[in-house]
PDB file of C-alpha atoms in Angstrom:
ATOM      1  CA  MET M   8       0.000   0.000   0.000  1.00 29.00           C
ATOM      2  CA  ALA M   9       1.213   3.480  -0.809  1.00 32.00           C
ATOM      3  CA  VAL M  10       1.925   5.727   2.143  1.00 31.00           C
ATOM      4  CA  ILE M  11      -0.276   8.655   1.098  1.00 31.00           C
ATOM      5  CA  SER M  12      -1.141  11.806   2.979  1.00 33.00           C
ATOM      6  CA  ALA M  13      -4.106  12.510   0.732  1.00 35.00           C
ATOM      7  CA  LEU M  14      -4.971  16.180   0.288  1.00 41.00           C
ATOM      8  CA  THR M  15      -2.326  17.131   2.830  1.00 50.00           C
ATOM      9  CA  LEU M  16      -1.804  20.892   2.811  1.00 57.00           C
ATOM     10  CA  VAL M  17       1.501  21.711   4.450  1.00 57.00           C
ATOM     11  CA  ASN M  18       1.946  24.953   6.369  1.00 54.00           C
ATOM     12  CA  LEU M  19       4.919  26.625   4.699  1.00 56.00           C
ATOM     13  CA  THR M  20       4.685  30.106   6.155  1.00 44.00           C
ATOM     14  CA  SER M  21       6.677  29.684   9.359  1.00 38.00           C
ATOM     15  CA  PRO M  22       8.707  32.821  10.240  1.00 34.00           C
ATOM     16  CA  ALA M  23      11.520  30.502  11.377  1.00 36.00           C
ATOM     17  CA  VAL M  24      11.870  29.286   7.798  1.00 36.00           C
ATOM     18  CA  ALA M  25      11.620  32.745   6.288  1.00 37.00           C
ATOM     19  CA  THR M  26      14.568  33.957   8.390  1.00 36.00           C
ATOM     20  CA  SER M  27      16.720  30.915   7.655  1.00 45.00           C
ATOM     21  CA  PRO M  28      20.485  31.604   7.787  1.00 46.00           C
ATOM     22  CA  HIS M  29      20.645  29.983   4.348  1.00 51.00           C
ATOM     23  CA  ALA M  30      18.408  32.662   2.842  1.00 55.00           C
ATOM     24  CA  ASN M  31      21.211  34.710   1.232  1.00 81.00           C
ATOM     25  CA  TRP M  32      20.706  33.683  -2.372  1.00 92.00           C
ATOM     26  CA  ARG M  33      23.296  36.211  -3.543  1.00 89.00           C
ATOM     27  CA  GLU M  34      26.032  33.831  -2.386  1.00 91.00           C
ATOM     28  CA  VAL M  35      25.043  31.225  -4.977  1.00 96.00           C
ATOM     29  CA  ARG M  36      27.330  31.172  -8.017  1.00 97.00           C
ATOM     30  CA  LEU M  37      27.353  28.729 -10.900  1.00 97.00           C
ATOM     31  CA  SER M  38      30.839  27.590 -11.966  1.00 97.00           C
ATOM     32  CA  PRO M  39      30.208  25.221 -14.885  1.00 98.00           C
ATOM     33  CA  VAL M  40      32.277  22.108 -15.598  1.00 98.00           C
ATOM     34  CA  THR M  41      31.936  20.026 -18.754  1.00 98.00           C
ATOM     35  CA  ILE M  42      32.358  16.244 -18.948  1.00 98.00           C
ATOM     36  CA  THR M  43      31.803  13.603 -21.593  1.00 98.00           C
ATOM     37  CA  ALA M  44      28.773  11.433 -20.891  1.00 97.00           C
ATOM     38  CA  ALA M  45      26.012   9.665 -22.846  1.00 96.00           C
ATOM     39  CA  GLY M  46      27.846  10.137 -26.130  1.00 97.00           C
ATOM     40  CA  THR M  47      27.933  13.942 -25.854  1.00 98.00           C
ATOM     41  CA  THR M  48      29.193  16.626 -23.475  1.00 98.00           C
ATOM     42  CA  ILE M  49      27.197  17.666 -20.424  1.00 98.00           C
ATOM     43  CA  THR M  50      27.874  20.889 -18.563  1.00 98.00           C
ATOM     44  CA  TRP M  51      27.068  20.890 -14.884  1.00 98.00           C
ATOM     45  CA  VAL M  52      27.582  22.623 -11.541  1.00 98.00           C
ATOM     46  CA  GLU M  53      27.779  21.366  -7.967  1.00 98.00           C
ATOM     47  CA  LEU M  54      26.916  23.441  -4.913  1.00 97.00           C
ATOM     48  CA  GLY M  55      27.338  22.568  -1.250  1.00 96.00           C
ATOM     49  CA  ALA M  56      28.428  19.288   0.310  1.00 96.00           C
ATOM     50  CA  GLY M  57      26.760  16.152   1.614  1.00 97.00           C
ATOM     51  CA  PRO M  58      24.594  13.498  -0.051  1.00 98.00           C
ATOM     52  CA  THR M  59      24.133  14.165  -3.764  1.00 98.00           C
ATOM     53  CA  LEU M  60      20.836  15.710  -4.874  1.00 98.00           C
ATOM     54  CA  LEU M  61      20.479  15.835  -8.658  1.00 99.00           C
ATOM     55  CA  MET M  62      17.985  18.327 -10.104  1.00 98.00           C
ATOM     56  CA  LEU M  63      16.068  17.776 -13.362  1.00 98.00           C
ATOM     57  CA  ASN M  64      14.545  20.968 -14.750  1.00 98.00           C
ATOM     58  CA  GLY M  65      11.494  21.525 -16.945  1.00 97.00           C
ATOM     59  CA  THR M  66      10.946  21.990 -20.671  1.00 95.00           C
ATOM     60  CA  GLY M  67      13.545  24.217 -22.313  1.00 94.00           C
ATOM     61  CA  SER M  68      15.032  25.202 -18.945  1.00 96.00           C
ATOM     62  CA  PRO M  69      18.822  25.293 -18.555  1.00 97.00           C
ATOM     63  CA  MET M  70      20.488  25.312 -15.153  1.00 98.00           C
ATOM     64  CA  THR M  71      20.396  29.130 -15.101  1.00 98.00           C
ATOM     65  CA  GLU M  72      16.626  28.978 -14.598  1.00 97.00           C
ATOM     66  CA  TRP M  73      16.892  27.360 -11.153  1.00 98.00           C
ATOM     67  CA  ASP M  74      16.105  29.815  -8.383  1.00 98.00           C
ATOM     68  CA  PRO M  75      19.347  30.762  -6.557  1.00 98.00           C
ATOM     69  CA  ALA M  76      17.359  30.979  -3.306  1.00 97.00           C
ATOM     70  CA  PHE M  77      16.091  27.415  -3.727  1.00 98.00           C
ATOM     71  CA  LEU M  78      19.527  26.083  -4.691  1.00 98.00           C
ATOM     72  CA  GLY M  79      21.210  27.884  -1.813  1.00 97.00           C
ATOM     73  CA  ALA M  80      18.781  26.488   0.730  1.00 97.00           C
ATOM     74  CA  LEU M  81      19.208  22.917  -0.556  1.00 97.00           C
ATOM     75  CA  ALA M  82      23.001  23.267  -0.719  1.00 97.00           C
ATOM     76  CA  ALA M  83      23.084  23.914   3.041  1.00 95.00           C
ATOM     77  CA  THR M  84      22.661  20.165   3.572  1.00 96.00           C
ATOM     78  CA  HIS M  85      23.410  18.523   0.204  1.00 97.00           C
ATOM     79  CA  ARG M  86      25.785  18.374  -2.698  1.00 98.00           C
ATOM     80  CA  VAL M  87      23.343  19.836  -5.219  1.00 98.00           C
ATOM     81  CA  ILE M  88      23.989  19.132  -8.900  1.00 98.00           C
ATOM     82  CA  VAL M  89      22.315  21.103 -11.673  1.00 98.00           C
ATOM     83  CA  PHE M  90      23.118  20.651 -15.356  1.00 98.00           C
ATOM     84  CA  ASP M  91      22.081  21.480 -18.897  1.00 98.00           C
ATOM     85  CA  TYR M  92      20.284  18.752 -20.809  1.00 98.00           C
ATOM     86  CA  PRO M  93      21.933  17.689 -24.080  1.00 98.00           C
ATOM     87  CA  GLY M  94      21.065  20.208 -26.763  1.00 97.00           C
ATOM     88  CA  LEU M  95      20.431  22.932 -24.182  1.00 97.00           C
ATOM     89  CA  GLY M  96      22.521  25.592 -22.512  1.00 97.00           C
ATOM     90  CA  LEU M  97      26.247  24.849 -22.508  1.00 98.00           C
ATOM     91  CA  SER M  98      25.935  21.091 -23.111  1.00 98.00           C
ATOM     92  CA  GLY M  99      26.627  19.357 -26.405  1.00 98.00           C
ATOM     93  CA  PRO M 100      24.005  18.144 -28.874  1.00 97.00           C
ATOM     94  CA  ALA M 101      21.474  15.491 -27.983  1.00 98.00           C
ATOM     95  CA  PRO M 102      22.978  12.067 -28.833  1.00 97.00           C
ATOM     96  CA  SER M 103      19.663  10.831 -30.256  1.00 96.00           C
ATOM     97  CA  LEU M 104      16.072  11.929 -30.792  1.00 97.00           C
ATOM     98  CA  TRP M 105      14.596  13.672 -27.741  1.00 97.00           C
ATOM     99  CA  LYS M 106      12.372  11.114 -26.002  1.00 98.00           C
ATOM    100  CA  PHE M 107      12.030  10.718 -22.255  1.00 98.00           C
ATOM    101  CA  PRO M 108      13.203   7.081 -22.003  1.00 98.00           C
ATOM    102  CA  ALA M 109      16.304   8.045 -23.982  1.00 98.00           C
ATOM    103  CA  ALA M 110      16.829  11.132 -21.816  1.00 98.00           C
ATOM    104  CA  ALA M 111      16.627   8.908 -18.731  1.00 98.00           C
ATOM    105  CA  ASP M 112      19.417   6.763 -20.170  1.00 98.00           C
ATOM    106  CA  TRP M 113      21.510   9.884 -20.816  1.00 98.00           C
ATOM    107  CA  VAL M 114      21.005  11.045 -17.229  1.00 98.00           C
ATOM    108  CA  ALA M 115      21.812   7.571 -15.856  1.00 98.00           C
ATOM    109  CA  ASP M 116      25.171   7.710 -17.609  1.00 98.00           C
ATOM    110  CA  PHE M 117      25.744  11.217 -16.279  1.00 98.00           C
ATOM    111  CA  ILE M 118      24.943  10.017 -12.732  1.00 98.00           C
ATOM    112  CA  GLU M 119      27.555   7.274 -13.039  1.00 98.00           C
ATOM    113  CA  GLN M 120      30.101   9.957 -13.953  1.00 97.00           C
ATOM    114  CA  VAL M 121      29.324  12.381 -11.104  1.00 98.00           C
ATOM    115  CA  SER M 122      28.394   9.846  -8.392  1.00 98.00           C
ATOM    116  CA  PRO M 123      30.109   6.593  -9.367  1.00 97.00           C
ATOM    117  CA  GLY M 124      28.634   3.603  -7.587  1.00 96.00           C
ATOM    118  CA  VAL M 125      26.569   5.738  -5.199  1.00 98.00           C
ATOM    119  CA  PRO M 126      22.818   6.273  -5.757  1.00 98.00           C
ATOM    120  CA  VAL M 127      21.666   9.889  -5.767  1.00 98.00           C
ATOM    121  CA  ASP M 128      18.609  11.632  -4.457  1.00 98.00           C
ATOM    122  CA  LEU M 129      16.709  12.851  -7.497  1.00 98.00           C
ATOM    123  CA  LEU M 130      14.313  15.772  -7.939  1.00 99.00           C
ATOM    124  CA  GLY M 131      12.374  16.092 -11.187  1.00 98.00           C
ATOM    125  CA  TRP M 132      10.192  19.149 -11.718  1.00 98.00           C
ATOM    126  CA  SER M 133       7.568  19.393 -14.464  1.00 97.00           C
ATOM    127  CA  MET M 134       9.073  17.766 -17.597  1.00 98.00           C
ATOM    128  CA  GLY M 135      12.039  16.807 -15.440  1.00 98.00           C
ATOM    129  CA  GLY M 136       9.580  14.637 -13.556  1.00 98.00           C
ATOM    130  CA  PHE M 137       8.948  12.627 -16.740  1.00 98.00           C
ATOM    131  CA  ILE M 138      12.657  11.850 -16.983  1.00 98.00           C
ATOM    132  CA  ALA M 139      12.847  11.130 -13.248  1.00 98.00           C
ATOM    133  CA  GLN M 140      10.001   8.592 -13.508  1.00 98.00           C
ATOM    134  CA  GLN M 141      11.706   6.872 -16.436  1.00 98.00           C
ATOM    135  CA  LEU M 142      14.966   6.787 -14.483  1.00 98.00           C
ATOM    136  CA  ALA M 143      13.170   5.130 -11.570  1.00 98.00           C
ATOM    137  CA  ILE M 144      11.713   2.524 -13.939  1.00 98.00           C
ATOM    138  CA  ARG M 145      14.778   1.919 -16.122  1.00 98.00           C
ATOM    139  CA  HIS M 146      17.654   2.580 -13.684  1.00 98.00           C
ATOM    140  CA  PRO M 147      16.289   2.151 -10.137  1.00 98.00           C
ATOM    141  CA  SER M 148      19.713   1.398  -8.657  1.00 98.00           C
ATOM    142  CA  SER M 149      20.810   4.944  -9.563  1.00 98.00           C
ATOM    143  CA  ILE M 150      18.316   6.516  -7.160  1.00 98.00           C
ATOM    144  CA  ARG M 151      18.184   6.503  -3.357  1.00 98.00           C
ATOM    145  CA  ARG M 152      15.120   8.732  -2.946  1.00 98.00           C
ATOM    146  CA  LEU M 153      12.860  10.373  -5.502  1.00 98.00           C
ATOM    147  CA  ILE M 154      11.030  13.706  -5.521  1.00 99.00           C
ATOM    148  CA  LEU M 155       8.382  14.238  -8.214  1.00 99.00           C
ATOM    149  CA  ALA M 156       7.427  17.907  -8.288  1.00 98.00           C
ATOM    150  CA  GLY M 157       4.543  19.302 -10.336  1.00 98.00           C
ATOM    151  CA  THR M 158       4.560  16.499 -12.890  1.00 98.00           C
ATOM    152  CA  ASN M 159       2.249  13.907 -14.465  1.00 98.00           C
ATOM    153  CA  PRO M 160       2.314  10.138 -15.196  1.00 98.00           C
ATOM    154  CA  GLY M 161       1.661  10.301 -18.942  1.00 98.00           C
ATOM    155  CA  GLY M 162      -1.021   8.423 -20.851  1.00 98.00           C
ATOM    156  CA  ASP M 163      -4.718   8.264 -20.044  1.00 97.00           C
ATOM    157  CA  ALA M 164      -4.198   9.146 -16.390  1.00 96.00           C
ATOM    158  CA  THR M 165      -2.841  12.609 -17.215  1.00 97.00           C
ATOM    159  CA  VAL M 166      -5.080  15.610 -16.590  1.00 96.00           C
ATOM    160  CA  LEU M 167      -4.097  18.703 -18.571  1.00 94.00           C
ATOM    161  CA  GLY M 168      -4.717  22.307 -17.645  1.00 88.00           C
ATOM    162  CA  PRO M 169      -6.990  24.619 -19.644  1.00 89.00           C
ATOM    163  CA  LEU M 170      -6.178  25.035 -23.339  1.00 85.00           C
ATOM    164  CA  TRP M 171      -4.959  28.608 -22.901  1.00 80.00           C
ATOM    165  CA  VAL M 172      -2.458  27.409 -20.315  1.00 81.00           C
ATOM    166  CA  GLN M 173      -1.218  24.572 -22.545  1.00 77.00           C
ATOM    167  CA  GLU M 174      -0.722  26.956 -25.464  1.00 75.00           C
ATOM    168  CA  ALA M 175       1.118  29.513 -23.332  1.00 71.00           C
ATOM    169  CA  ASP M 176       3.303  26.836 -21.745  1.00 66.00           C
ATOM    170  CA  ASN M 177       4.441  25.524 -25.130  1.00 64.00           C
ATOM    171  CA  VAL M 178       5.847  28.852 -26.320  1.00 61.00           C
ATOM    172  CA  ALA M 179       9.578  29.425 -25.926  1.00 60.00           C
ATOM    173  CA  ASN M 180      10.716  32.800 -24.609  1.00 64.00           C
ATOM    174  CA  GLY M 181       7.281  33.823 -23.365  1.00 70.00           C
ATOM    175  CA  SER M 182       6.815  37.123 -21.551  1.00 87.00           C
ATOM    176  CA  ASP M 183       7.172  37.605 -17.804  1.00 93.00           C
ATOM    177  CA  ALA M 184       3.475  38.497 -17.684  1.00 91.00           C
ATOM    178  CA  THR M 185       2.509  35.173 -19.253  1.00 91.00           C
ATOM    179  CA  TYR M 186       4.844  33.279 -16.926  1.00 93.00           C
ATOM    180  CA  LEU M 187       3.309  34.940 -13.865  1.00 95.00           C
ATOM    181  CA  LYS M 188      -0.206  34.247 -15.143  1.00 94.00           C
ATOM    182  CA  THR M 189       0.404  30.541 -15.774  1.00 93.00           C
ATOM    183  CA  ASN M 190       2.783  29.603 -12.964  1.00 95.00           C
ATOM    184  CA  TYR M 191       1.386  31.451  -9.923  1.00 97.00           C
ATOM    185  CA  PRO M 192      -2.051  31.979  -8.395  1.00 97.00           C
ATOM    186  CA  ARG M 193      -3.689  35.322  -9.172  1.00 96.00           C
ATOM    187  CA  SER M 194      -3.465  36.558  -5.566  1.00 98.00           C
ATOM    188  CA  GLN M 195      -1.289  39.572  -4.834  1.00 98.00           C
ATOM    189  CA  PRO M 196       1.081  37.669  -2.464  1.00 97.00           C
ATOM    190  CA  ALA M 197       1.629  34.877  -5.015  1.00 98.00           C
ATOM    191  CA  GLN M 198       2.225  37.297  -7.888  1.00 98.00           C
ATOM    192  CA  SER M 199       4.626  39.287  -5.727  1.00 98.00           C
ATOM    193  CA  ARG M 200       6.612  36.133  -4.960  1.00 98.00           C
ATOM    194  CA  GLY M 201       6.716  35.297  -8.661  1.00 98.00           C
ATOM    195  CA  ARG M 202       8.111  38.727  -9.490  1.00 98.00           C
ATOM    196  CA  ALA M 203      10.672  38.307  -6.676  1.00 98.00           C
ATOM    197  CA  PHE M 204      11.847  35.063  -8.295  1.00 98.00           C
ATOM    198  CA  ILE M 205      12.263  36.816 -11.660  1.00 98.00           C
ATOM    199  CA  HIS M 206      14.239  39.548  -9.886  1.00 97.00           C
ATOM    200  CA  ARG M 207      16.541  36.954  -8.314  1.00 98.00           C
ATOM    201  CA  LEU M 208      17.315  35.430 -11.713  1.00 97.00           C
ATOM    202  CA  GLU M 209      17.947  38.845 -13.270  1.00 97.00           C
ATOM    203  CA  ALA M 210      20.186  39.893 -10.386  1.00 97.00           C
ATOM    204  CA  ALA M 211      22.168  36.642 -10.520  1.00 97.00           C
ATOM    205  CA  ASN M 212      22.719  37.122 -14.246  1.00 97.00           C
ATOM    206  CA  ALA M 213      23.636  40.802 -13.925  1.00 97.00           C
ATOM    207  CA  SER M 214      26.190  40.057 -11.195  1.00 97.00           C
ATOM    208  CA  GLY M 215      27.864  37.273 -13.187  1.00 97.00           C
ATOM    209  CA  ALA M 216      26.805  34.618 -10.689  1.00 97.00           C
ATOM    210  CA  TYR M 217      24.732  33.076 -13.498  1.00 98.00           C
ATOM    211  CA  HIS M 218      25.908  32.907 -17.099  1.00 96.00           C
ATOM    212  CA  ASP M 219      23.664  33.795 -20.033  1.00 94.00           C
ATOM    213  CA  GLU M 220      21.113  31.097 -20.804  1.00 91.00           C
ATOM    214  CA  VAL M 221      21.038  29.344 -24.169  1.00 92.00           C
ATOM    215  CA  VAL M 222      17.761  27.772 -25.315  1.00 94.00           C
ATOM    216  CA  PRO M 223      17.946  26.785 -28.999  1.00 95.00           C
ATOM    217  CA  ASP M 224      14.556  26.787 -30.711  1.00 94.00           C
ATOM    218  CA  LYS M 225      15.354  23.361 -32.177  1.00 95.00           C
ATOM    219  CA  THR M 226      15.857  21.787 -28.749  1.00 96.00           C
ATOM    220  CA  TYR M 227      12.811  23.466 -27.259  1.00 94.00           C
ATOM    221  CA  ALA M 228      10.696  22.164 -30.130  1.00 95.00           C
ATOM    222  CA  ALA M 229      12.181  18.656 -29.711  1.00 97.00           C
ATOM    223  CA  MET M 230      11.328  18.639 -26.000  1.00 97.00           C
ATOM    224  CA  VAL M 231       7.763  19.748 -26.677  1.00 94.00           C
ATOM    225  CA  ALA M 232       7.446  17.119 -29.426  1.00 96.00           C
ATOM    226  CA  ALA M 233       8.587  14.423 -26.976  1.00 97.00           C
ATOM    227  CA  GLU M 234       5.489  15.104 -24.892  1.00 95.00           C
ATOM    228  CA  ASP M 235       3.186  13.698 -27.601  1.00 95.00           C
ATOM    229  CA  PRO M 236       4.267  10.028 -27.267  1.00 97.00           C
ATOM    230  CA  TRP M 237       4.401  10.531 -23.494  1.00 98.00           C
ATOM    231  CA  MET M 238       0.734  11.518 -23.469  1.00 96.00           C
ATOM    232  CA  ARG M 239      -0.328   8.748 -25.867  1.00 96.00           C
ATOM    233  CA  SER M 240       1.261   5.829 -23.999  1.00 97.00           C
ATOM    234  CA  ASN M 241       0.311   4.238 -20.675  1.00 98.00           C
ATOM    235  CA  SER M 242       3.613   2.381 -20.375  1.00 98.00           C
ATOM    236  CA  ASN M 243       5.117   4.816 -17.871  1.00 98.00           C
ATOM    237  CA  ALA M 244       2.071   4.749 -15.603  1.00 98.00           C
ATOM    238  CA  ILE M 245       2.076   0.952 -15.680  1.00 98.00           C
ATOM    239  CA  GLY M 246       5.806   0.808 -14.929  1.00 98.00           C
ATOM    240  CA  LEU M 247       5.416   2.967 -11.822  1.00 97.00           C
ATOM    241  CA  ARG M 248       3.655   0.108 -10.036  1.00 96.00           C
ATOM    242  CA  ASN M 249       7.010  -1.685  -9.722  1.00 96.00           C
ATOM    243  CA  VAL M 250       9.003   1.319  -8.451  1.00 98.00           C
ATOM    244  CA  ASN M 251       9.743   0.762  -4.754  1.00 97.00           C
ATOM    245  CA  ILE M 252      11.945   3.815  -4.245  1.00 98.00           C
ATOM    246  CA  ARG M 253      10.795   6.009  -1.384  1.00 98.00           C
ATOM    247  CA  THR M 254       9.124   8.954  -3.122  1.00 98.00           C
ATOM    248  CA  LEU M 255       7.829  12.401  -2.248  1.00 98.00           C
ATOM    249  CA  VAL M 256       5.136  13.605  -4.654  1.00 98.00           C
ATOM    250  CA  VAL M 257       4.639  17.347  -4.209  1.00 98.00           C
ATOM    251  CA  THR M 258       2.891  20.100  -6.114  1.00 98.00           C
ATOM    252  CA  GLY M 259       1.204  23.457  -5.757  1.00 98.00           C
ATOM    253  CA  ALA M 260      -2.415  23.125  -4.661  1.00 98.00           C
ATOM    254  CA  GLN M 261      -3.400  25.724  -7.307  1.00 97.00           C
ATOM    255  CA  ASP M 262      -1.236  24.445 -10.178  1.00 97.00           C
ATOM    256  CA  VAL M 263      -3.105  25.056 -13.462  1.00 96.00           C
ATOM    257  CA  ILE M 264      -0.329  23.777 -15.744  1.00 95.00           C
ATOM    258  CA  THR M 265      -0.168  20.324 -14.148  1.00 96.00           C
ATOM    259  CA  PRO M 266      -3.281  20.042 -11.970  1.00 97.00           C
ATOM    260  CA  PRO M 267      -2.870  18.337  -8.565  1.00 98.00           C
ATOM    261  CA  SER M 268      -4.944  15.328  -9.689  1.00 98.00           C
ATOM    262  CA  ASN M 269      -1.806  14.153 -11.504  1.00 98.00           C
ATOM    263  CA  SER M 270       0.150  14.117  -8.254  1.00 98.00           C
ATOM    264  CA  ARG M 271      -2.663  12.286  -6.501  1.00 98.00           C
ATOM    265  CA  TYR M 272      -2.512   9.605  -9.184  1.00 98.00           C
ATOM    266  CA  LEU M 273       1.268   9.275  -8.844  1.00 98.00           C
ATOM    267  CA  ALA M 274       1.041   8.962  -5.067  1.00 98.00           C
ATOM    268  CA  ARG M 275      -1.672   6.302  -5.317  1.00 97.00           C
ATOM    269  CA  HIS M 276       0.188   4.159  -7.829  1.00 97.00           C
ATOM    270  CA  LEU M 277       3.751   4.392  -6.544  1.00 98.00           C
ATOM    271  CA  PRO M 278       4.132   1.702  -3.858  1.00 96.00           C
ATOM    272  CA  ASN M 279       6.166   3.852  -1.449  1.00 97.00           C
ATOM    273  CA  ALA M 280       4.965   7.420  -1.980  1.00 98.00           C
ATOM    274  CA  THR M 281       3.912  10.354   0.184  1.00 97.00           C
ATOM    275  CA  LEU M 282       1.783  13.183  -1.226  1.00 98.00           C
ATOM    276  CA  ARG M 283       2.130  16.839  -0.229  1.00 98.00           C
ATOM    277  CA  LEU M 284       0.191  19.794  -1.618  1.00 98.00           C
ATOM    278  CA  VAL M 285       1.663  23.264  -1.092  1.00 98.00           C
ATOM    279  CA  PRO M 286      -1.188  25.667  -0.269  1.00 98.00           C
ATOM    280  CA  ASN M 287      -1.823  28.857  -2.251  1.00 98.00           C
ATOM    281  CA  ALA M 288       0.903  27.874  -4.727  1.00 98.00           C
ATOM    282  CA  GLY M 289       1.076  27.226  -8.461  1.00 98.00           C
ATOM    283  CA  HIS M 290       3.287  25.261 -10.836  1.00 97.00           C
ATOM    284  CA  SER M 291       6.400  27.219  -9.809  1.00 98.00           C
ATOM    285  CA  PHE M 292       5.813  26.496  -6.117  1.00 98.00           C
ATOM    286  CA  LEU M 293       9.532  25.657  -5.756  1.00 98.00           C
ATOM    287  CA  PHE M 294      10.349  29.293  -6.515  1.00 98.00           C
ATOM    288  CA  GLN M 295       7.250  30.829  -4.956  1.00 98.00           C
ATOM    289  CA  LYS M 296       8.202  29.405  -1.528  1.00 98.00           C
ATOM    290  CA  PRO M 297      11.856  28.385  -1.990  1.00 97.00           C
ATOM    291  CA  TYR M 298      13.017  28.158   1.636  1.00 96.00           C
ATOM    292  CA  ALA M 299       9.928  26.398   2.933  1.00 96.00           C
ATOM    293  CA  VAL M 300       9.839  23.874   0.076  1.00 98.00           C
ATOM    294  CA  ALA M 301      13.582  23.252   0.450  1.00 97.00           C
ATOM    295  CA  SER M 302      13.010  22.562   4.149  1.00 97.00           C
ATOM    296  CA  MET M 303      10.243  20.078   3.314  1.00 97.00           C
ATOM    297  CA  ILE M 304      12.524  18.284   0.866  1.00 98.00           C
ATOM    298  CA  GLN M 305      15.386  18.174   3.348  1.00 97.00           C
ATOM    299  CA  ARG M 306      13.140  16.649   6.003  1.00 97.00           C
ATOM    300  CA  PHE M 307      12.007  14.000   3.530  1.00 98.00           C
ATOM    301  CA  LEU M 308      15.561  13.154   2.480  1.00 98.00           C
ATOM    302  CA  ARG M 309      16.917  12.771   5.998  1.00 94.00           C
ATOM    303  CA  ALA M 310      13.928  10.955   7.553  1.00 83.00           C
ATOM    304  CA  ASP M 311      14.995   7.466   8.664  1.00 72.00           C
ATOM    305  CA  ALA M 312      18.173   7.896   6.634  1.00 53.00           C
TER     306      ALA M 312
END
């Protein structure tokens, strides 16, 4: 039986979290390193020290789109690894057609390079959650614990957001206004937090802590195209039934891009999963409440370690 906290809304507004000593995001700097893996080159960065936590980003998102506040909070307790997918950012070209099973194989080879013989904790957000699920199915020995954030299982079980959201989400280089509209609730506090996240990225780039992002149209289109077979096949959802990795399934309670029903399905069908819904938060809940969500993840990763 899955260990599910159904409809659990977690209080993430504690002042103790908001004043965390790890809250200085301006100290986070990306110093990229490039290695050969999966038949191409992969550029990556490590922050902090401790057990390895590998981060898989969403569609068309290089490592420079991770929130420095979120990374800094996680790096207080973990060796956090972020990287550019093949064909994106500073990495080399994709070694084959962009499909999520293939991408999982690429990442498995990368894991063996950066954490040889030692399973990693793995966080997959949005599209990164597709790759994370395939990794758990195809390469379970690579993963110690799994975090599926704001993602869906593919196939018939997937519930999509409204058409206007789908269309906006599939456009590369969309405006800040569109991003705020799709990724955060309409409330003033949520929109303010979304704008604060955008400010953090802009400030990190302006200071040189983050390098310029590179998102080729060809790669973005290939990633979006990979979602079609993902949505048409039930093979991933079926494969999840045999994944025994301890898993945290977490999403924003007001996510309109990937509605929470997808996370409920994942938590029900993964044999060893816990479900958490972040209240008053949207698809970018990781960046809307970076310190509180990081604290939740850290508690999950160290529980009964």
